[in-house]
Every structure is written in structure tokens, then in C-alpha cells.
Amino acid sequence: MRTGKPRSLAEHAPLIYPALMLLVFFVIPFGIMLAVSFFQRVQGGFYEPSFTLDNYGRFLSAFFGNVLGFSLGLSALAAVICVGLAFPFTYLLTRLARRRQIAWLVFLLSVLSLSEVIVGFAWSTLLSRSAGISNLLVAVGLMAEPVSWSPGFAALLIGMCYLAFPYTVLLLYPSLVRLDRELVEAAMTMGASPLRAFFTVVVGAARNAILSGLILAFVFTLGIYLLPQLLGRPQHWTISVMITDQTIYQSNLPFGAAMAIFLMLVSLALIGLTLLLGRQKAAG
Amino acid sequence: MSAAWSIRLFMGAVGLVLAAPLLVIGGVALNEGRVLHFPPRGFSLQWFVDIWRDAGWFDALINSLSVATLSACLAVSIALPLAYFLWRWRVRYAAALYTLGTAPFVLPPVISALGFLAFWATAGLYGDYLTVVVSHAIFFVTLPMVTISLGFQSIDRGLVEAAATMGATPRQVFRTIVFPLVRPYIVSGFAFAFVLSLNEYIVAYMVAGFTVETLPIKIFNSLRYGYTPVMAAVAVVFVLVALLVFGLIARFGDLPRLLGALQGQEK
């Protein structure tokens, strides 16, 4: 509706409770986390107030550098694979009749809501030697004997793409739904093949959506914390796993908090980038 | 091979890969033996019965269901007045409030989880049942906020103005016109928050993982320390709940519109 500004206290009243809840239970926790990231760790799993940059200084170690490099590389790879598959898929989805589209969306949402625990368990079974896909391949004669693919890098990558795929589809869906059908029809009337029309017209028109999809899928996969433990080996542990590990098992909340703040800054910078892309689209 | 066939092949292949883990879970849950073999042998529903028989699993189920219900209610109670205020008035800090409400969902979850942990540890409530409820409510507040905001935007202004001209007080307008129109969006927001809370692991684990065992935590623990097909049976129940809830939203609401807006608002 958006008419006028609220003046009296009564008109502000609906805001008080939600603002208070978000302030107390979201803003203050972040403040505490930020403060703890500068605290000094003391023996026995506790920490005391101080102002030290040691926790951030540990980022400079070779070990942490490796973990960070691996996390970023893995997420980038997963994001590219996801968008590469999700973009044509979403485009085709939006061309389906409404009923079938809705059936797909219900299915995608159900897959999206699957817990990481369940996805990890299911894929470790699918890629196992005793009951996995390789048994199926042996049965049809494509392989000599069943093999185990999990844990391993490929298993982890597959699991991550699986988790991020429905999310990526739902990210791309709004912009592809609105894409003008006539553009493609015009291109085809002018003699372009369907495939050529797709790559030149659709991909071109949705360039910004693809870029923001890539970035948001990247941020999403950066946040995956269980799959590396279920489908990967210790050298495949990502920064999200390290944060949990340092906090819970090493009882080093200050270092965990410093890593979380760092991860947050990276994510915010990337999300900010997608906002800029969105604005460009609105302007152009 | 025609283009239509290659399109069907591609979408069918994607659907198959997406469904594969669900088939495996179903296979393990219905398999008679403790260990899954290929091809599966025997058929039994005993693992579903065990969810009810085994006290550990049953407690986890009750924990998960009650946390999801309470936190989704709390999330809606925060989101509804916020969305109403942002729709009703023109304020400069509206965008900031909206962004604050979407932040928990957009950032990698481990960050919010750690923030909650630091907060509850400082408050001396670490491990309490209510910490999980409140943390989940804040963590998932984004979903009802986005859907309810969408509901408000879809209200015809003329209706509200007409009622006001006829002498209805703002309270009457809200009760008789605004609320009934927004109600389906409130239900969708509740449903999204409920289903995702059921499946949430990291926040629940960080704030009370050792005292309040929800089903995802229980599944993870049994995956690490002692495999049992009961976890697959639980997973099947979860998938069925998700299918049912989203199916109902699709049946009674406008799912493409809800999803088309989810991102438009988020940006």
C-alpha cells in the first residue's frame, strides 16, 4: 500500500516485536561472534576477552591457505557444473505445460529440502562397492567388477552438485519464466536452428541471470559442511568443515569465529556483486 | 532422433539422477536385512515400526516435529507484523529491515550457526531446548517474510480504501479484508519453514547438539557410530512429508508465482 509515514507510537507498534527479535537473536549474536573472533583462547576450551589479531593471523599459514584454496576451487567447479546443467534444464522446464511444471517444482522443492545428512548417506550408498551403481553396471556388462567410488573427490563433487542443483534451478527459474518466448520464435523464423537460437538468444538475454546463478551457487556450496565428512577424505575438508571442527571438537571458538567472519565477508562481497548485476539489468 | 526426444531424454536423465538417492533410501528402508545388498533381498516394513518402538528414534522424532512446529509458528509471528508494516507504511529503513530478514537464509548456514552458538553460550542457555526453537525461528524467518510480503502485495488497494471509506477502523479492515487475503501466504510461509526446520542440521547441532537430539542429528550420529536401516525409514518419512506439504501448497496456492517471487524479493 505504502501511503505516508508512520507517526504515532501506535502506528509503529507492529514493528516493535519483530525488530526486537531480529536485533536480540540475530544482530547481537553476530556482534558477539565478531567480538569473540578477537578474543584470546585459554586452555581448557575457554576464552577470555582481549584484543588480538592472532586468530586472523592464522589464515596466513600454509595449512589454512590450502584449505581455503581447495574450498574455493571445489565450490567454483561445483557452481559451474550446476549452472551448466541447471540452465538448459530450467529453460526447458519453463516451456512445459503448467501442470507438469508444477509437478517438477514440487519434486525439486522436496529434493531441496532433503537434509545434507540424508543426501550424504544416499550417495555414499549409491557409490559404494556393496550396493552401488557399479553393481548395476556389472549386471549389464559394462564393468568387470563392482568398485567403490566413495569416499573420494568425485563423490564429494557429485554430492555437492546434487545439493546445489535444485537450488540453482529455483534461482534461475524467475528470470527464465519471464524471458520473452517471441525472441526465440523470431530467431527461428529468421532461420536459426533451435540449438543455435538457444545459445545465442536465450543465453545472451539471460547473461546476468547466469552470472548471479553462478555466484549464488558458489556461495551455497561454500556453506556445505557435512558432505566433505561423509563423501570426502580428510584432505577434502572445506572451510565450513574447519569452522565446525575448530569450534566443536577443538573447542577453539575464537578461531572458528574468525573463520566464520572471513567466510561471511567473502559471501557478502559476492552477494553484493549479484545485486549490482541485478541493478544493471534493471537499468539496461 | 528428433529435438523433442533429445529434450525428453535430457530431462528424464536429470530426473533420474535427482530421484536416485530417493530410490536408494527407499530400498534400504524396505530391505529386510540389516545390510543392503544388490539386488535387494526380501521386503519388510519393520524399520518403519522401529521408529515407534525404539525410544531413541521416537524421542528424536518428537523433538524434530515439536521444534519444527514451534519455530515455524515463531517465525511467522515475527514475519507477519514485519511484512505488514513494510507494506502499510513508506519508511526509509524498510529495505534495511527486509535485508536483515533475508540475511540468515542467504549467508552460508555455518555462519549463523556459529553466531547462535556464541550468543547462547554467552547467555548461559547453551543446550536448552528453547535455544533450538528460537534459533530455527530466526534462521528460517526469511521464508514466511518473503511469502507473506508477496501476499500483501497482491491485495487490491481499492478494497482496502472502499472499506475505509465505509467507515471501517484499521483493525476491522485488517480482520475482515487484509488477513483473509493474506492467509494462504501465511500458511505457505509456515509450511516452508516447517519442512526446512525438520531437515536442518548445523544450527540445531551447534546450539544443542549434545542435549536435544533432532532426527538429522540422530541420523548423522548413527551414520558415524552404528549403521541402522531405521535412519533410511526416517528419511523416507521426511521425503513423504515434504512431497505432501509442497503438493498441498501447489494444490491450494500458486506455486510458480511463489517461486518466481522468492528470488525477485531476495535480490
GROMACS .gro file of C-alpha atoms in nm, chain A residues 17-223:
model
  207
   17TYR     CA    1   0.829  -0.706   1.831
   18PRO     CA    2   0.989  -0.826   1.502
   19ALA     CA    3   1.261  -0.563   1.519
   20LEU     CA    4   1.339  -0.657   1.876
   21MET     CA    5   1.351  -1.029   1.794
   22LEU     CA    6   1.585  -0.979   1.498
   23LEU     CA    7   1.801  -0.741   1.698
   24VAL     CA    8   1.836  -0.963   2.004
   25PHE     CA    9   1.860  -1.300   1.831
   26PHE     CA   10   2.038  -1.212   1.508
   27VAL     CA   11   2.229  -0.882   1.525
   28ILE     CA   12   2.359  -0.931   1.878
   29PRO     CA   13   2.479  -1.289   1.807
   30PHE     CA   14   2.677  -1.152   1.515
   31GLY     CA   15   2.821  -0.882   1.738
   32ILE     CA   16   2.925  -1.141   1.995
   33MET     CA   17   3.078  -1.359   1.725
   34LEU     CA   18   3.272  -1.062   1.591
   35ALA     CA   19   3.396  -0.980   1.941
   36VAL     CA   20   3.492  -1.340   2.017
   37SER     CA   21   3.696  -1.355   1.696
   38PHE     CA   22   3.935  -1.104   1.862
   39PHE     CA   23   3.943  -1.289   2.193
   40GLN     CA   24   4.229  -1.491   2.331
   41ARG     CA   25   4.188  -1.863   2.366
   42VAL     CA   26   4.288  -2.010   2.702
   43GLN     CA   27   4.350  -2.375   2.782
   44GLY     CA   28   4.056  -2.597   2.863
   45GLY     CA   29   3.829  -2.485   2.584
   46PHE     CA   30   3.751  -2.138   2.714
   47TYR     CA   31   3.841  -1.789   2.601
   48GLU     CA   32   3.892  -1.455   2.766
   49PRO     CA   33   3.825  -1.102   2.647
   50SER     CA   34   4.122  -0.931   2.484
   51PHE     CA   35   4.207  -0.777   2.153
   52THR     CA   36   4.428  -0.998   1.946
   53LEU     CA   37   4.461  -1.045   1.572
   54ASP     CA   38   4.620  -1.387   1.620
   55ASN     CA   39   4.305  -1.568   1.510
   56TYR     CA   40   4.308  -1.382   1.181
   57GLY     CA   41   4.687  -1.420   1.160
   58ARG     CA   42   4.643  -1.798   1.141
   59PHE     CA   43   4.484  -1.753   0.797
   60LEU     CA   44   4.833  -1.689   0.667
   61SER     CA   45   4.954  -2.042   0.747
   62ALA     CA   46   5.015  -2.282   0.458
   63PHE     CA   47   4.766  -2.531   0.601
   64PHE     CA   48   4.483  -2.280   0.612
   65GLY     CA   49   4.580  -2.148   0.270
   66ASN     CA   50   4.543  -2.499   0.130
   67VAL     CA   51   4.203  -2.549   0.290
   68LEU     CA   52   4.079  -2.215   0.162
   69GLY     CA   53   4.219  -2.272  -0.186
   70PHE     CA   54   4.059  -2.616  -0.201
   71SER     CA   55   3.722  -2.485  -0.077
   72LEU     CA   56   3.712  -2.204  -0.330
   73GLY     CA   57   3.823  -2.431  -0.616
   74LEU     CA   58   3.572  -2.703  -0.529
   75SER     CA   59   3.285  -2.455  -0.496
   76ALA     CA   60   3.376  -2.287  -0.824
   77LEU     CA   61   3.382  -2.621  -1.003
   78ALA     CA   62   3.052  -2.730  -0.848
   79ALA     CA   63   2.890  -2.395  -0.934
   80VAL     CA   64   2.998  -2.418  -1.299
   81ILE     CA   65   2.870  -2.777  -1.332
   82CYS     CA   66   2.544  -2.688  -1.160
   83VAL     CA   67   2.465  -2.384  -1.369
   84GLY     CA   68   2.582  -2.565  -1.683
   85LEU     CA   69   2.321  -2.834  -1.621
   86ALA     CA   70   2.058  -2.624  -1.446
   87PHE     CA   71   2.038  -2.352  -1.711
   88PRO     CA   72   1.921  -2.564  -2.005
   89PHE     CA   73   1.711  -2.770  -1.765
   90THR     CA   74   1.533  -2.465  -1.621
   91TYR     CA   75   1.480  -2.322  -1.968
   92LEU     CA   76   1.313  -2.644  -2.083
   93LEU     CA   77   1.115  -2.656  -1.757
   94THR     CA   78   0.964  -2.313  -1.818
   95ARG     CA   79   0.848  -2.427  -2.165
   96LEU     CA   80   0.646  -2.717  -2.021
   97ALA     CA   81   0.270  -2.708  -1.968
   98ARG     CA   82   0.171  -2.559  -1.633
   99ARG     CA   83   0.063  -2.885  -1.471
  100ARG     CA   84   0.388  -3.066  -1.549
  101GLN     CA   85   0.584  -2.760  -1.448
  102ILE     CA   86   0.417  -2.765  -1.106
  103ALA     CA   87   0.484  -3.138  -1.066
  104TRP     CA   88   0.855  -3.073  -1.136
  105LEU     CA   89   0.860  -2.783  -0.891
  106VAL     CA   90   0.709  -2.994  -0.612
  107PHE     CA   91   0.969  -3.262  -0.683
  108LEU     CA   92   1.256  -3.008  -0.689
  109LEU     CA   93   1.141  -2.849  -0.362
  110SER     CA   94   1.127  -3.190  -0.197
  111VAL     CA   95   1.481  -3.268  -0.313
  112LEU     CA   96   1.591  -2.921  -0.200
  113SER     CA   97   1.458  -2.977   0.150
  114LEU     CA   98   1.648  -3.305   0.189
  115SER     CA   99   1.889  -3.288   0.478
  116GLU     CA  100   2.261  -3.294   0.391
  117VAL     CA  101   2.281  -3.597   0.616
  118ILE     CA  102   2.035  -3.791   0.404
  119VAL     CA  103   2.194  -3.683   0.076
  120GLY     CA  104   2.538  -3.783   0.203
  121PHE     CA  105   2.414  -4.120   0.320
  122ALA     CA  106   2.227  -4.190  -0.004
  123TRP     CA  107   2.522  -4.103  -0.227
  124SER     CA  108   2.771  -4.296  -0.018
  125THR     CA  109   2.545  -4.599  -0.067
  126LEU     CA  110   2.500  -4.529  -0.440
  127LEU     CA  111   2.876  -4.507  -0.489
  128SER     CA  112   2.964  -4.796  -0.258
  129ARG     CA  113   3.100  -5.132  -0.369
  130SER     CA  114   2.843  -5.344  -0.191
  131ALA     CA  115   2.518  -5.186  -0.312
  132GLY     CA  116   2.610  -4.909  -0.553
  133ILE     CA  117   2.571  -4.813  -0.916
  134SER     CA  118   2.880  -5.009  -1.014
  135ASN     CA  119   2.683  -5.330  -0.937
  136LEU     CA  120   2.427  -5.217  -1.190
  137LEU     CA  121   2.700  -5.156  -1.448
  138VAL     CA  122   2.844  -5.501  -1.379
  139ALA     CA  123   2.499  -5.655  -1.421
  140VAL     CA  124   2.457  -5.507  -1.769
  141GLY     CA  125   2.813  -5.599  -1.859
  142LEU     CA  126   2.974  -5.256  -1.876
  143MET     CA  127   3.217  -5.325  -1.591
  144ALA     CA  128   3.412  -5.632  -1.483
  145GLU     CA  129   3.361  -5.599  -1.108
  146PRO     CA  130   3.198  -5.356  -0.864
  147VAL     CA  131   3.419  -5.077  -0.729
  148SER     CA  132   3.395  -4.824  -0.451
  149TRP     CA  133   3.389  -4.457  -0.554
  150SER     CA  134   3.326  -4.316  -0.210
  151PRO     CA  135   3.490  -4.153  -0.024
  152GLY     CA  136   3.673  -3.953  -0.286
  153PHE     CA  137   3.688  -3.625  -0.469
  154ALA     CA  138   3.443  -3.728  -0.740
  155ALA     CA  139   3.192  -3.850  -0.481
  156LEU     CA  140   3.215  -3.520  -0.295
  157LEU     CA  141   3.173  -3.321  -0.616
  158ILE     CA  142   2.868  -3.525  -0.719
  159GLY     CA  143   2.710  -3.480  -0.376
  160MET     CA  144   2.769  -3.104  -0.380
  161CYS     CA  145   2.622  -3.066  -0.728
  162TYR     CA  146   2.323  -3.273  -0.620
  163LEU     CA  147   2.259  -3.046  -0.321
  164ALA     CA  148   2.304  -2.726  -0.518
  165PHE     CA  149   2.117  -2.830  -0.835
  166PRO     CA  150   1.754  -2.774  -0.718
  167TYR     CA  151   1.863  -2.451  -0.550
  168THR     CA  152   2.022  -2.329  -0.875
  169VAL     CA  153   1.714  -2.422  -1.078
  170LEU     CA  154   1.492  -2.222  -0.841
  171LEU     CA  155   1.732  -1.927  -0.865
  172LEU     CA  156   1.723  -1.928  -1.244
  173TYR     CA  157   1.351  -2.000  -1.267
  174PRO     CA  158   1.212  -1.645  -1.218
  175SER     CA  159   1.424  -1.480  -1.485
  176LEU     CA  160   1.374  -1.763  -1.735
  177VAL     CA  161   0.997  -1.766  -1.678
  178ARG     CA  162   0.984  -1.400  -1.772
  179LEU     CA  163   1.204  -1.444  -2.076
  180ASP     CA  164   1.014  -1.347  -2.385
  181ARG     CA  165   0.914  -1.653  -2.587
  182GLU     CA  166   0.887  -1.445  -2.900
  183LEU     CA  167   1.261  -1.379  -2.903
  184VAL     CA  168   1.330  -1.747  -2.969
  185GLU     CA  169   1.047  -1.774  -3.219
  186ALA     CA  170   1.176  -1.471  -3.405
  187ALA     CA  171   1.526  -1.618  -3.421
  188MET     CA  172   1.387  -1.943  -3.555
  189THR     CA  173   1.172  -1.768  -3.813
  190MET     CA  174   1.487  -1.599  -3.931
  191GLY     CA  175   1.634  -1.945  -3.992
  192ALA     CA  176   1.825  -2.027  -3.673
  193SER     CA  177   1.816  -2.387  -3.554
  194PRO     CA  178   1.659  -2.445  -3.209
  195LEU     CA  179   2.002  -2.512  -3.058
  196ARG     CA  180   2.152  -2.204  -3.217
  197ALA     CA  181   1.857  -1.992  -3.107
  198PHE     CA  182   1.905  -2.121  -2.753
  199PHE     CA  183   2.275  -2.042  -2.737
  200THR     CA  184   2.259  -1.700  -2.900
  201VAL     CA  185   1.923  -1.560  -2.794
  202VAL     CA  186   1.839  -1.730  -2.462
  203VAL     CA  187   2.191  -1.741  -2.319
  204GLY     CA  188   2.250  -1.386  -2.435
  205ALA     CA  189   1.931  -1.249  -2.285
  206ALA     CA  190   1.988  -1.430  -1.955
  207ARG     CA  191   2.357  -1.344  -1.919
  208ASN     CA  192   2.309  -1.164  -1.590
  209ALA     CA  193   2.089  -1.438  -1.450
  210ILE     CA  194   2.359  -1.691  -1.535
  211LEU     CA  195   2.625  -1.483  -1.362
  212SER     CA  196   2.420  -1.433  -1.045
  213GLY     CA  197   2.326  -1.800  -1.054
  214LEU     CA  198   2.695  -1.891  -1.066
  215ILE     CA  199   2.779  -1.663  -0.775
  216LEU     CA  200   2.489  -1.773  -0.554
  217ALA     CA  201   2.553  -2.141  -0.629
  218PHE     CA  202   2.916  -2.073  -0.535
  219VAL     CA  203   2.816  -1.917  -0.201
  220PHE     CA  204   2.570  -2.201  -0.139
  221THR     CA  205   2.830  -2.475  -0.197
  222LEU     CA  206   3.083  -2.287   0.019
  223GLY     CA  207   2.838  -2.337   0.306
   0.00000   0.00000   0.00000
